[in-house]
Amino acid sequence: DNSTVTFGGGVYVSEGGLNLTYCLVCENSAENYGGGIYVRDSEARLSNVTIAANSSDVGGGICCVNNGRPVLVNAILWNEPHHEIEFRGDEAANTVTISYCDIEGGLDGVLTNYNGEVIWGEGNIDQHPLFADIEEGDFQLTINSPCIDAGDPESGPDPDETRADMGTFPFLHRGLLQGYVLDMDGDSPLGSAVITTSYGVGVVTDTSGFWAIPYARAGVFDLTASLEGYNDSTLTALCLEDLDTLEFTFRLLHPEFLSTVERLGAELQVGDSTELDFGISNHGNGPVTWTHEKRLPDSAHVDPWTLRHTLQTGREVDDARLEGVVFADDHFFVTGSNISGRNDTTNLVYVLERDGSPVDSFEQVGQARHGMKDLAWDGELIWGSGEQQVYGFTTEGELVVSWVGPFDSNQALAWDNDRKVLWVTAITGNYITGFARDGMVTTFISRHGFRIYGLAYWPEDPDGYPLYVYHSPTGLTHFVHKIDPDEDDTLFVGQLELEGMGRPSAAFITRQFDAYSWVFVTLVNDGLNDHIDIWQLAGNTAWMSIAPQEGVIPPGGIQDFTMEINATELLPGPYEGVLAFIHNAAGGETWIDVALTVLPLDVPSGRQALLPVEFGITSIHPNPFNATTVIRYGLNRPTSAQLKIYDLTGREVVMLVEGRIDAGYHSITWNPAELSSGVYIVRLITPDATHTRKMALVR
């Protein structure tokens, strides 16, 4: 409905380009050239375009002038009584390319005036398109139109998956689908069931179980009925003809998932294991399909390489040059060499709680000017260097063994418990050397060109590349690769995105910091902002194992399971987990709680008859926490005891334990529901001794 006294009633394009797809150009007029479209010195690509009922003295549909170059595919041009396409101009020839189009007058509908070329491709027709109602401006195709399924077969199907039509509006083949969804038991109606076609159309049943798809696509398709707690039912290779009606009634089977237990629990000594039997039954009339996964508490249920904690260690110990870190005997051991910037002070090893609070320190062995660098821990000795000598010493600082290493400054160390070697390298050494504990060289592997600041070892690496390399090409970026020592091959792990600045200094891998996880511990050097970062590697669910992983239980059937709970290499304390079954019965998931209490060696299961290794608060887990935490403590003899919580002002918050307590290990769960976020102090008090630790509540 547009008009012009000159050129291009609907569209005017000159010295540019035009691309129209599924567009309607209708009932426009131009007194001179191009009632529908005027194309001058330009390319115009027209795909599935209807140009109809336009008028002009020259080119009722399209006028091409001086190198106009329209390309038409799957188009309809129907503009009585004028020529559909006409060429004009004397500066350059025009060209029109036409394929799979309905052109009124056919090839005669194009008037070149000896000024160009018509490329007449395949599939063109000259038949009335049978529009729905030209007078009312309805240019949709009617059922008998010759333009239906007559487009370019290479241009892709219409939305109803039939061959492409010509023109703007695809003719969608339609029919009616309807029916009911009922319960197999008694034919009771099932509301809210979902009916889905294989081409993506879905509807929901009403309270009577009725469903209908009134404009369903004609052709071959599948139909599926689904409802939570029921087995899906699918009808395949159905065929709906144009304007036909098909009715289908689905009767769905109802599986059930019933566990014989809600909780699995055990109390074991370190290194022991046990097997617990249970079963899953299906009392329904349909098969129940299931799989399961092991889950941990939220604090450990995070993605790999999530930064879980940052400890501001430099400010805690007032040292601006921290170099090495390991986690051993429930404490961090950190080497430093620059207390408050005074370079002439004694190099120390700082002993820190899990939360980074300093509890002790001792002098470093050796003569390294800037102290020991990256550290390693073999379960008995801490290993460090920073000079040519390599030292093995106890967690009290007693030197046990030393020998000459391969470099003037041995920067990075890691203990490989699988091969019983200590890997040693420099930042830019030519190789990484494996030493036995007595200093004998056992093997070499390549440094692979890395500037190495820390080595760490993960015996359970899922790819078989257990030696981790913490390196930096620039000194400020933080990259991690890992090495397969047997094949001397590497895999890229990733770049660590720190919250602050700093250079890489040391790395260590442990599952003792968090009983539920393997973590990657890094030390970042940034003056008094030196900090320890703790990155998640993987949740430790190995202490609970079960097979098979997935299956199907038929109606009336039962599946027996045996779960092994294993306390090998676990720290004493409580462990919690969930065995989550994912299934197609009602609810979709069934959880079975799993609980394990690990007792220290020499403490019989079920009682606290023998003395613990030491007096004090042995663990707080999780820490930090946001809901509850478990505080575990030990008493080396029967005594009166108090376990109190204080805030940082010294105000007593709560008395958790008071009275005469037997010797042994004990634990208590604290839920500070009314307290706000902050750092709190837990203190174990007896007539003979006290022990204090910090914990953080994070809301």
XYZ file of C-alpha atoms in Angstrom:
699
model
C 0.000 0.000 0.000
C 2.868 2.393 -0.754
C 3.198 4.631 -3.780
C 5.710 6.957 -5.441
C 5.645 9.285 -8.446
C 9.121 8.088 -9.451
C 10.809 4.758 -8.707
C 10.199 1.764 -6.417
C 6.728 1.855 -4.922
C 7.590 -0.749 -2.278
C 11.405 -0.962 -2.178
C 14.118 1.225 -3.729
C 17.746 0.029 -3.667
C 20.616 1.739 -5.461
C 24.363 1.097 -5.316
C 23.986 -1.251 -2.362
C 22.494 -4.653 -1.652
C 19.196 -6.209 -0.687
C 18.355 -9.532 0.932
C 14.686 -10.336 1.505
C 13.568 -13.674 2.950
C 9.939 -14.626 3.650
C 8.755 -11.092 2.853
C 5.550 -9.855 1.221
C 5.713 -6.922 -1.247
C 2.141 -6.178 -2.300
C -0.253 -3.495 -3.541
C 2.412 -0.833 -4.165
C 2.652 1.494 -7.163
C 5.209 3.690 -8.931
C 4.317 6.048 -11.790
C 7.680 5.517 -13.499
C 9.653 2.341 -12.716
C 9.229 -0.637 -10.372
C 5.829 -0.866 -8.737
C 7.112 -3.451 -6.246
C 10.910 -3.191 -6.240
C 13.406 -0.926 -8.030
C 16.978 -2.282 -8.309
C 19.748 -0.046 -9.668
C 23.424 -1.073 -9.804
C 22.848 -3.520 -6.955
C 22.325 -7.175 -6.153
C 18.961 -8.183 -4.710
C 18.561 -11.718 -3.315
C 14.882 -12.592 -2.976
C 14.074 -15.922 -1.311
C 10.509 -17.040 -0.505
C 9.199 -13.597 -1.419
C 5.725 -12.880 -2.804
C 5.559 -9.808 -5.082
C 1.887 -9.409 -5.978
C -0.729 -6.848 -7.049
C 1.848 -4.105 -7.629
C 1.660 -1.710 -10.578
C 3.877 0.626 -12.630
C 4.283 1.767 -16.208
C 7.616 -0.075 -16.315
C 8.080 -3.279 -14.336
C 4.956 -3.930 -12.318
C 6.860 -6.301 -9.999
C 10.571 -5.477 -10.395
C 12.439 -2.921 -12.503
C 16.182 -3.390 -13.077
C 18.263 -0.371 -14.122
C 21.967 -0.150 -15.026
C 23.435 -3.390 -13.629
C 20.501 -4.378 -11.463
C 21.055 -8.009 -10.485
C 18.123 -9.695 -8.720
C 18.346 -13.405 -7.829
C 14.988 -15.074 -7.172
C 14.434 -18.464 -5.503
C 11.078 -19.854 -4.300
C 9.406 -16.540 -5.206
C 5.968 -15.665 -6.604
C 5.552 -12.679 -8.977
C 1.937 -12.033 -9.881
C 1.229 -8.421 -10.808
C -1.429 -8.271 -13.555
C -1.542 -6.692 -16.098
C 2.078 -5.431 -16.248
C 5.300 -7.277 -16.922
C 6.652 -8.880 -13.792
C 10.263 -7.871 -14.437
C 11.541 -5.215 -16.840
C 15.029 -3.954 -17.678
C 15.922 -0.301 -18.332
C 19.049 1.876 -18.505
C 21.822 2.433 -21.011
C 24.947 2.488 -18.811
C 25.295 -1.223 -17.916
C 23.464 -4.448 -18.651
C 21.117 -6.027 -16.132
C 20.910 -9.672 -15.072
C 18.137 -11.647 -13.413
C 18.487 -15.220 -12.149
C 15.262 -17.149 -11.551
C 14.751 -20.707 -10.211
C 11.837 -22.500 -8.570
C 9.579 -19.455 -8.963
C 6.008 -18.874 -10.122
C 6.258 -16.023 -12.665
C 3.105 -14.723 -14.293
C 3.684 -15.116 -18.015
C 6.678 -17.388 -17.458
C 9.751 -16.315 -19.374
C 7.592 -13.881 -21.329
C 6.876 -12.128 -18.057
C 10.437 -10.768 -18.184
C 10.989 -7.876 -20.622
C 14.709 -7.189 -21.165
C 14.441 -4.423 -23.786
C 17.698 -5.840 -25.144
C 19.523 -4.616 -22.085
C 20.616 -7.684 -20.183
C 20.333 -11.401 -19.607
C 17.752 -13.707 -18.063
C 19.187 -16.852 -16.418
C 16.164 -19.157 -16.383
C 16.886 -21.974 -13.960
C 15.063 -25.144 -12.949
C 11.651 -25.502 -11.372
C 9.967 -22.338 -12.704
C 6.235 -22.393 -13.400
C 3.545 -20.086 -14.771
C 0.349 -21.050 -12.948
C -2.032 -19.020 -10.867
C -0.815 -19.336 -7.257
C -4.413 -19.532 -5.928
C -4.036 -17.002 -3.162
C -6.617 -17.146 -0.390
C -8.167 -13.712 -1.159
C -6.315 -11.123 -3.262
C -9.079 -8.557 -2.827
C -8.687 -8.697 0.967
C -4.901 -8.754 0.779
C -4.628 -12.392 1.902
C -1.752 -13.877 -0.092
C -1.567 -17.212 1.702
C -1.726 -20.317 -0.464
C -4.837 -22.453 -0.612
C -4.738 -26.232 -0.550
C -4.702 -26.711 -4.357
C -2.035 -24.096 -5.099
C 0.624 -25.307 -7.571
C 3.203 -23.480 -5.433
C 2.874 -25.981 -2.575
C 5.891 -28.325 -2.287
C 7.272 -26.788 -5.513
C 10.250 -24.853 -4.110
C 13.937 -25.676 -4.314
C 14.434 -29.058 -2.607
C 17.944 -27.957 -1.593
C 16.738 -24.900 0.298
C 15.519 -26.861 3.313
C 12.021 -27.976 4.309
C 9.120 -25.872 5.487
C 8.255 -25.889 9.206
C 6.033 -28.934 8.660
C 9.119 -30.749 7.290
C 7.682 -30.991 3.786
C 9.446 -29.697 0.691
C 9.733 -25.917 0.549
C 6.809 -23.999 -0.937
C 7.024 -20.954 -3.199
C 6.120 -17.563 -1.803
C 6.100 -15.864 1.560
C 3.671 -18.068 3.453
C 4.412 -21.823 3.670
C 1.331 -23.960 3.385
C 1.452 -26.092 6.512
C -0.243 -29.441 6.186
C -2.512 -29.804 9.221
C -4.859 -32.158 11.002
C -6.311 -32.879 14.459
C -4.738 -35.106 17.120
C -6.614 -35.831 20.340
C -7.205 -38.465 22.984
C -6.861 -39.376 26.660
C -4.170 -40.390 29.148
C -5.324 -42.928 31.752
C -3.790 -44.939 34.577
C -3.364 -48.574 33.589
C -4.916 -49.536 36.929
C -8.638 -48.825 36.642
C -8.468 -46.353 33.727
C -8.553 -43.360 36.060
C -7.769 -40.087 34.213
C -4.320 -38.552 34.575
C -4.244 -34.773 34.519
C -1.077 -32.766 33.823
C 0.387 -35.486 31.615
C 2.492 -34.126 28.748
C 1.842 -35.191 25.148
C 4.787 -34.463 22.840
C 5.199 -34.950 19.101
C 8.545 -35.900 17.594
C 8.612 -32.497 15.857
C 8.455 -30.655 19.184
C 4.813 -29.675 19.754
C 3.532 -30.432 23.267
C 0.263 -30.127 25.191
C -0.902 -31.007 28.706
C -3.932 -33.101 29.661
C -6.804 -31.563 31.612
C -8.302 -33.060 34.796
C -10.264 -35.578 32.722
C -7.070 -36.761 31.050
C -8.105 -35.248 27.689
C -5.615 -33.664 25.301
C -5.825 -32.167 21.813
C -3.457 -30.701 19.219
C -5.897 -28.924 16.873
C -3.400 -27.865 14.191
C -1.090 -30.851 14.184
C 1.408 -31.178 11.358
C 0.452 -33.700 8.695
C 2.945 -36.425 7.910
C 4.755 -39.201 9.760
C 5.623 -38.632 13.419
C 5.977 -40.187 16.881
C 3.770 -39.363 19.872
C 4.828 -39.678 23.540
C 2.834 -39.413 26.777
C 4.816 -38.553 29.939
C 3.937 -37.950 33.571
C 6.239 -37.811 36.597
C 6.058 -41.100 38.460
C 4.858 -43.049 35.408
C 6.606 -44.829 32.567
C 6.637 -42.955 29.274
C 4.561 -44.435 26.470
C 5.467 -43.761 22.826
C 3.588 -44.518 19.605
C 5.885 -44.561 16.582
C 5.531 -44.061 12.834
C 2.052 -42.510 13.017
C 0.696 -40.835 9.878
C -1.665 -37.853 9.801
C -3.194 -36.821 6.492
C -4.283 -33.280 5.602
C -7.492 -32.288 7.415
C -7.661 -35.731 9.039
C -8.393 -36.516 12.719
C -6.580 -39.174 14.751
C -7.442 -40.255 18.305
C -5.124 -42.054 20.727
C -5.600 -43.166 24.332
C -2.507 -43.807 26.429
C -2.593 -46.082 29.485
C 0.492 -45.466 31.590
C 2.265 -47.900 33.865
C 3.151 -46.814 37.388
C 6.542 -47.937 38.811
C 7.489 -47.641 42.480
C 10.891 -47.193 44.126
C 11.045 -48.434 47.726
C 14.235 -48.745 49.754
C 14.566 -51.103 52.694
C 16.669 -48.492 54.550
C 16.718 -44.729 55.016
C 20.196 -44.599 56.527
C 23.439 -46.557 56.334
C 25.928 -46.068 59.134
C 29.125 -47.528 60.548
C 31.735 -46.875 63.232
C 35.210 -47.989 62.141
C 38.808 -47.627 63.136
C 41.218 -46.020 60.690
C 42.020 -48.575 57.979
C 38.968 -50.789 58.588
C 36.033 -51.371 56.233
C 32.599 -52.971 56.390
C 29.807 -54.009 54.031
C 26.167 -53.009 54.508
C 23.341 -54.744 52.623
C 20.032 -53.227 51.539
C 17.501 -53.574 48.745
C 15.294 -51.596 46.371
C 11.904 -53.058 45.431
C 9.305 -52.165 42.792
C 5.704 -52.819 43.845
C 4.277 -50.969 40.837
C 3.032 -52.285 37.497
C 5.766 -50.740 35.342
C 9.560 -51.055 35.236
C 11.572 -48.618 37.338
C 14.844 -47.387 35.805
C 17.472 -46.010 38.142
C 20.985 -44.732 38.483
C 22.789 -43.328 41.497
C 25.431 -40.852 42.504
C 27.356 -40.218 45.697
C 27.054 -36.728 47.158
C 28.904 -34.866 49.865
C 27.973 -31.994 52.197
C 27.673 -28.602 50.496
C 31.100 -27.415 51.624
C 32.781 -30.153 49.566
C 30.181 -30.399 46.793
C 31.797 -27.793 44.527
C 33.225 -27.902 41.017
C 36.907 -28.741 40.442
C 39.235 -25.726 40.594
C 36.817 -23.671 42.634
C 38.722 -21.356 44.985
C 37.383 -22.438 48.372
C 39.491 -20.464 50.842
C 42.107 -17.719 50.906
C 44.147 -17.393 54.112
C 45.952 -14.075 54.626
C 49.014 -15.792 55.999
C 51.559 -12.990 55.535
C 49.745 -10.633 57.886
C 48.979 -13.414 60.385
C 52.688 -14.203 60.861
C 53.988 -10.693 60.023
C 56.258 -12.042 57.285
C 56.535 -10.487 53.818
C 58.388 -13.371 52.184
C 56.632 -16.725 52.530
C 57.974 -19.400 50.200
C 56.807 -22.958 50.945
C 53.755 -24.758 52.333
C 52.577 -28.256 53.242
C 49.650 -29.499 55.289
C 50.684 -32.197 57.757
C 49.474 -33.452 61.131
C 46.376 -31.252 60.887
C 48.423 -28.034 60.491
C 49.971 -25.869 57.789
C 53.752 -25.630 57.843
C 54.928 -22.474 56.048
C 58.503 -21.318 55.467
C 59.346 -17.612 55.673
C 62.412 -15.398 55.599
C 61.497 -11.752 56.025
C 59.739 -10.846 59.253
C 58.368 -7.292 58.810
C 60.945 -6.637 56.107
C 63.986 -7.269 58.323
C 66.140 -9.460 56.105
C 68.637 -10.279 58.861
C 66.159 -12.193 60.975
C 66.132 -15.942 61.432
C 64.339 -17.961 58.757
C 61.384 -19.683 60.384
C 58.870 -22.434 59.785
C 55.447 -21.241 60.910
C 52.885 -23.723 62.219
C 49.300 -22.655 61.497
C 45.834 -23.930 62.277
C 43.475 -24.816 59.446
C 42.063 -21.289 59.532
C 45.556 -19.778 59.186
C 45.989 -18.816 62.847
C 49.625 -19.191 63.963
C 50.201 -21.568 66.875
C 53.957 -22.214 66.788
C 57.185 -21.687 64.873
C 60.730 -23.069 64.776
C 64.004 -22.259 63.040
C 64.614 -23.616 59.571
C 67.499 -25.970 59.019
C 70.045 -25.109 56.338
C 71.776 -21.954 55.149
C 69.440 -20.699 52.397
C 69.624 -16.894 52.329
C 65.907 -16.504 51.623
C 64.869 -19.687 53.342
C 63.366 -22.872 52.057
C 61.205 -22.731 48.945
C 58.514 -25.215 47.917
C 57.988 -27.997 50.495
C 56.986 -31.664 50.330
C 55.559 -34.114 52.888
C 56.010 -37.882 52.778
C 53.875 -38.734 55.801
C 56.857 -38.721 58.140
C 59.218 -35.915 57.104
C 58.858 -32.444 55.634
C 61.281 -31.906 52.739
C 62.707 -28.500 51.799
C 65.647 -26.790 50.171
C 66.106 -23.382 48.535
C 69.815 -24.055 48.247
C 71.882 -27.006 46.989
C 71.269 -29.137 50.078
C 67.932 -30.947 50.432
C 66.696 -31.490 53.986
C 64.228 -33.893 55.562
C 62.997 -32.839 59.015
C 60.185 -33.622 61.433
C 57.159 -31.459 62.164
C 59.011 -30.320 65.321
C 61.976 -29.076 63.250
C 64.415 -31.918 64.015
C 66.757 -32.614 61.068
C 66.741 -36.299 60.093
C 68.488 -36.492 56.710
C 70.178 -34.214 54.183
C 71.956 -34.676 50.875
C 73.158 -32.649 47.900
C 70.500 -31.870 45.311
C 70.979 -31.344 41.570
C 70.758 -27.510 41.497
C 72.326 -24.565 43.288
C 68.814 -23.619 44.359
C 66.373 -26.498 44.466
C 63.078 -24.637 44.095
C 60.265 -27.186 43.806
C 59.722 -30.543 45.548
C 56.961 -33.163 45.683
C 56.795 -36.597 47.313
C 55.614 -39.399 45.010
C 54.324 -42.140 47.298
C 53.584 -44.453 44.338
C 57.215 -44.539 43.175
C 58.738 -43.686 46.579
C 60.721 -40.791 45.115
C 61.124 -37.115 45.929
C 60.821 -35.044 42.737
C 63.205 -32.062 42.780
C 63.756 -29.267 40.250
C 64.807 -25.628 39.895
C 62.752 -22.831 38.381
C 64.559 -23.217 35.050
C 66.469 -26.485 35.489
C 66.847 -28.825 32.529
C 65.011 -31.687 34.156
C 63.046 -32.925 37.153
C 65.012 -35.474 39.174
C 63.605 -38.322 41.259
C 65.485 -39.141 44.478
C 65.103 -41.922 47.011
C 64.867 -40.792 50.635
C 68.601 -41.413 51.084
C 69.500 -39.068 48.204
C 70.149 -41.709 45.531
C 69.015 -40.631 42.056
C 66.413 -43.012 40.641
C 64.983 -41.296 37.537
C 64.776 -38.146 35.392
C 61.912 -36.525 33.492
C 61.813 -33.399 31.340
C 61.019 -29.934 32.729
C 59.122 -29.327 29.446
C 60.223 -25.687 29.357
C 58.143 -24.627 32.364
C 59.308 -21.958 34.831
C 58.474 -24.098 37.861
C 57.683 -22.633 41.280
C 55.914 -25.598 42.858
C 55.438 -29.342 42.426
C 52.618 -31.409 43.923
C 51.497 -35.010 43.648
C 47.944 -36.367 43.328
C 47.939 -40.182 43.393
C 44.279 -40.331 42.304
C 44.546 -38.108 39.236
C 41.764 -39.383 36.930
C 43.905 -39.054 33.776
C 46.990 -40.835 35.095
C 49.054 -37.603 35.200
C 49.731 -37.349 38.960
C 52.692 -34.919 39.085
C 51.337 -31.351 39.075
C 53.460 -28.390 37.972
C 52.678 -24.895 39.294
C 54.448 -22.549 36.893
C 54.489 -19.049 35.432
C 56.035 -17.799 32.173
C 55.997 -14.186 33.421
C 56.182 -14.523 37.201
C 52.691 -13.051 37.619
C 50.477 -15.509 35.746
C 49.567 -18.793 37.438
C 49.369 -21.937 35.296
C 48.995 -25.616 36.153
C 50.125 -28.536 33.999
C 50.399 -32.171 35.023
C 52.872 -34.871 34.029
C 52.702 -38.625 33.570
C 56.145 -39.595 34.958
C 56.093 -42.992 33.213
C 55.549 -41.554 29.727
C 57.091 -38.111 30.444
C 54.003 -36.562 28.841
C 52.037 -33.461 29.909
C 48.427 -32.246 30.019
C 47.309 -28.642 30.445
C 45.069 -28.165 33.495
C 44.301 -24.444 33.430
C 45.143 -20.945 34.576
C 44.323 -20.039 38.155
C 42.349 -16.800 38.437
C 43.415 -15.210 41.715
C 41.368 -12.688 43.640
C 44.422 -10.472 44.111
C 47.982 -10.011 42.831
C 51.177 -11.917 43.525
C 53.653 -14.384 42.080
C 53.455 -18.175 42.434
C 55.598 -19.560 45.220
C 54.665 -23.150 46.164
C 52.086 -25.918 45.698
C 50.887 -28.954 47.626
C 48.068 -31.506 47.221
C 46.331 -33.149 50.174
C 43.088 -34.738 51.246
C 43.841 -34.188 54.917
C 42.803 -30.524 54.992
C 39.218 -31.433 54.125
C 38.255 -35.010 54.854
C 35.726 -34.854 52.020
C 38.020 -33.533 49.308
C 41.351 -33.521 47.563
C 42.548 -29.897 47.477
C 45.324 -28.062 45.640
C 47.107 -25.702 48.041
C 49.099 -22.798 46.591
C 51.215 -20.142 48.261
C 51.167 -16.750 46.523
C 53.878 -14.190 47.319
C 52.736 -10.550 47.537
C 54.638 -8.896 50.386
C 52.630 -8.799 53.590
C 49.666 -9.887 51.486
C 51.212 -13.339 51.005
C 48.349 -15.802 51.087
C 47.482 -19.489 50.930
C 44.814 -20.384 48.366
C 42.925 -23.666 48.599
C 41.442 -24.950 45.337
C 39.028 -27.860 45.003
C 40.357 -30.852 43.068
C 37.735 -33.531 43.658
C 35.289 -34.672 46.265
C 36.436 -37.706 48.231
C 33.607 -40.210 47.946
C 35.918 -43.230 47.803
C 35.017 -44.151 51.409
C 31.560 -45.203 50.179
C 31.344 -47.474 47.147
C 28.473 -49.387 45.577
C 27.715 -51.339 42.402
C 26.029 -51.609 39.960
C 25.788 -48.025 38.750
C 22.417 -48.263 36.976
C 19.691 -50.716 36.141
C 16.029 -51.585 35.673
C 13.794 -53.315 38.220
C 10.752 -55.068 36.688
C 7.310 -54.918 38.333
C 7.350 -56.988 41.516
C 11.158 -57.238 41.420
C 13.890 -56.335 43.893
C 17.505 -55.250 43.437
C 19.981 -56.141 46.191
C 22.899 -53.830 46.934
C 26.016 -53.985 49.077
C 27.665 -50.729 50.061
C 31.265 -50.876 51.234
C 32.241 -48.212 53.737
C 36.013 -47.915 54.003
C 37.989 -45.900 56.561
C 41.352 -46.403 54.857
C 43.509 -43.262 55.105
C 40.694 -41.228 56.649
C 41.242 -38.932 59.583
C 39.428 -39.716 62.817
C 36.096 -37.954 62.955
C 32.535 -37.975 61.597
C 31.752 -38.282 57.889
C 28.425 -37.724 56.182
C 27.236 -38.417 52.656
C 24.182 -39.173 50.582
C 23.523 -42.016 48.189
C 21.100 -40.378 45.753
C 19.066 -42.654 43.485
C 17.646 -40.934 40.398
C 14.674 -42.867 39.002
C 11.436 -42.598 37.025
C 9.083 -43.336 39.932
C 7.218 -40.710 41.934
C 9.509 -38.001 43.294
C 12.288 -38.680 40.820
C 14.941 -39.060 43.554
C 15.345 -41.116 46.712
C 18.115 -40.273 49.194
C 19.767 -42.670 51.597
C 21.903 -40.962 54.234
C 25.352 -42.451 54.787
C 27.229 -41.811 58.052
C 30.674 -42.952 59.150
C 32.489 -42.331 62.412
C 36.221 -43.000 62.114
C 37.969 -43.835 65.369
C 41.742 -43.538 65.774
C 43.868 -46.660 65.795
C 43.868 -48.580 69.077
C 40.436 -47.272 70.040
C 37.977 -50.197 69.871
C 34.818 -49.607 67.849
C 31.815 -48.625 69.936
C 33.706 -47.389 73.007
C 36.462 -44.996 74.048
C 38.542 -47.400 76.129
C 42.057 -46.349 75.120
C 43.636 -42.928 75.335
C 43.828 -40.584 72.354
C 47.163 -39.452 71.028
C 46.863 -35.985 72.530
C 44.647 -33.679 74.541
C 42.825 -30.887 72.727
C 40.380 -29.909 69.999
C 41.296 -32.254 67.155
C 39.056 -30.939 64.368
C 36.292 -28.487 63.470
C 34.461 -29.462 60.290
C 33.346 -27.762 58.227
C 35.248 -24.583 58.951
C 34.198 -22.019 57.758
C 30.549 -23.127 58.023
C 27.143 -21.603 57.386
C 24.714 -23.795 59.341
C 26.233 -26.456 61.573
C 29.718 -27.678 62.340
C 31.079 -30.691 64.217
C 33.660 -30.033 66.927
C 35.786 -33.047 67.847
C 38.023 -33.103 70.927
C 40.106 -35.557 72.924
C 40.775 -36.077 76.624
C 43.769 -38.090 77.769
C 42.124 -39.044 81.090
C 38.678 -38.877 82.728
C 38.202 -35.353 84.032
C 35.778 -32.513 84.477
C 35.718 -30.463 81.305
C 34.019 -27.530 79.652
C 33.689 -26.744 75.954
C 32.776 -23.075 75.471
C 32.249 -20.709 72.537
C 33.397 -17.061 72.742
C 33.165 -14.131 70.350
C 36.213 -12.003 69.559
C 35.443 -9.585 72.403
C 35.870 -12.430 74.894
C 32.155 -12.681 75.666
C 30.977 -16.226 76.320
C 28.390 -17.181 73.689
C 27.406 -20.696 74.714
C 28.485 -23.580 76.944
C 28.438 -26.693 74.745
C 29.789 -29.252 77.235
C 30.106 -29.211 81.013
C 30.688 -32.052 83.449
C 32.854 -35.097 84.002
C 33.876 -36.625 80.676
C 35.454 -40.016 80.010
C 38.867 -40.265 78.394
C 38.856 -40.635 74.611
C 37.534 -38.867 71.537
C 34.250 -36.974 71.647
C 32.302 -34.821 69.215
C 29.419 -32.369 69.364
C 27.421 -30.604 66.654
C 26.926 -26.848 67.059
C 24.102 -24.982 65.323
C 24.393 -21.223 66.070
C 20.981 -20.391 64.632
C 20.713 -16.949 66.262
C 24.274 -15.733 65.696
C 25.571 -13.517 62.909
C 28.574 -14.091 60.649
C 31.981 -13.720 62.236
C 34.968 -15.439 63.826
C 34.352 -17.336 67.072
C 36.659 -19.025 69.573
C 36.086 -22.571 70.836
C 37.927 -23.432 74.060
C 38.350 -26.794 75.771
C 38.963 -26.270 79.511
C 40.037 -28.825 82.142
C 41.646 -28.328 85.576
C 45.030 -29.169 84.045
C 44.988 -27.634 80.571
C 43.115 -25.587 77.973
C 43.124 -25.635 74.171
C 41.700 -22.965 71.859
C 40.866 -22.857 68.141
C 39.131 -20.380 65.843
C 36.195 -21.016 63.545
C 34.298 -18.829 61.095
C 30.525 -18.606 60.710
C 29.536 -17.392 57.222
C 25.856 -16.619 56.575
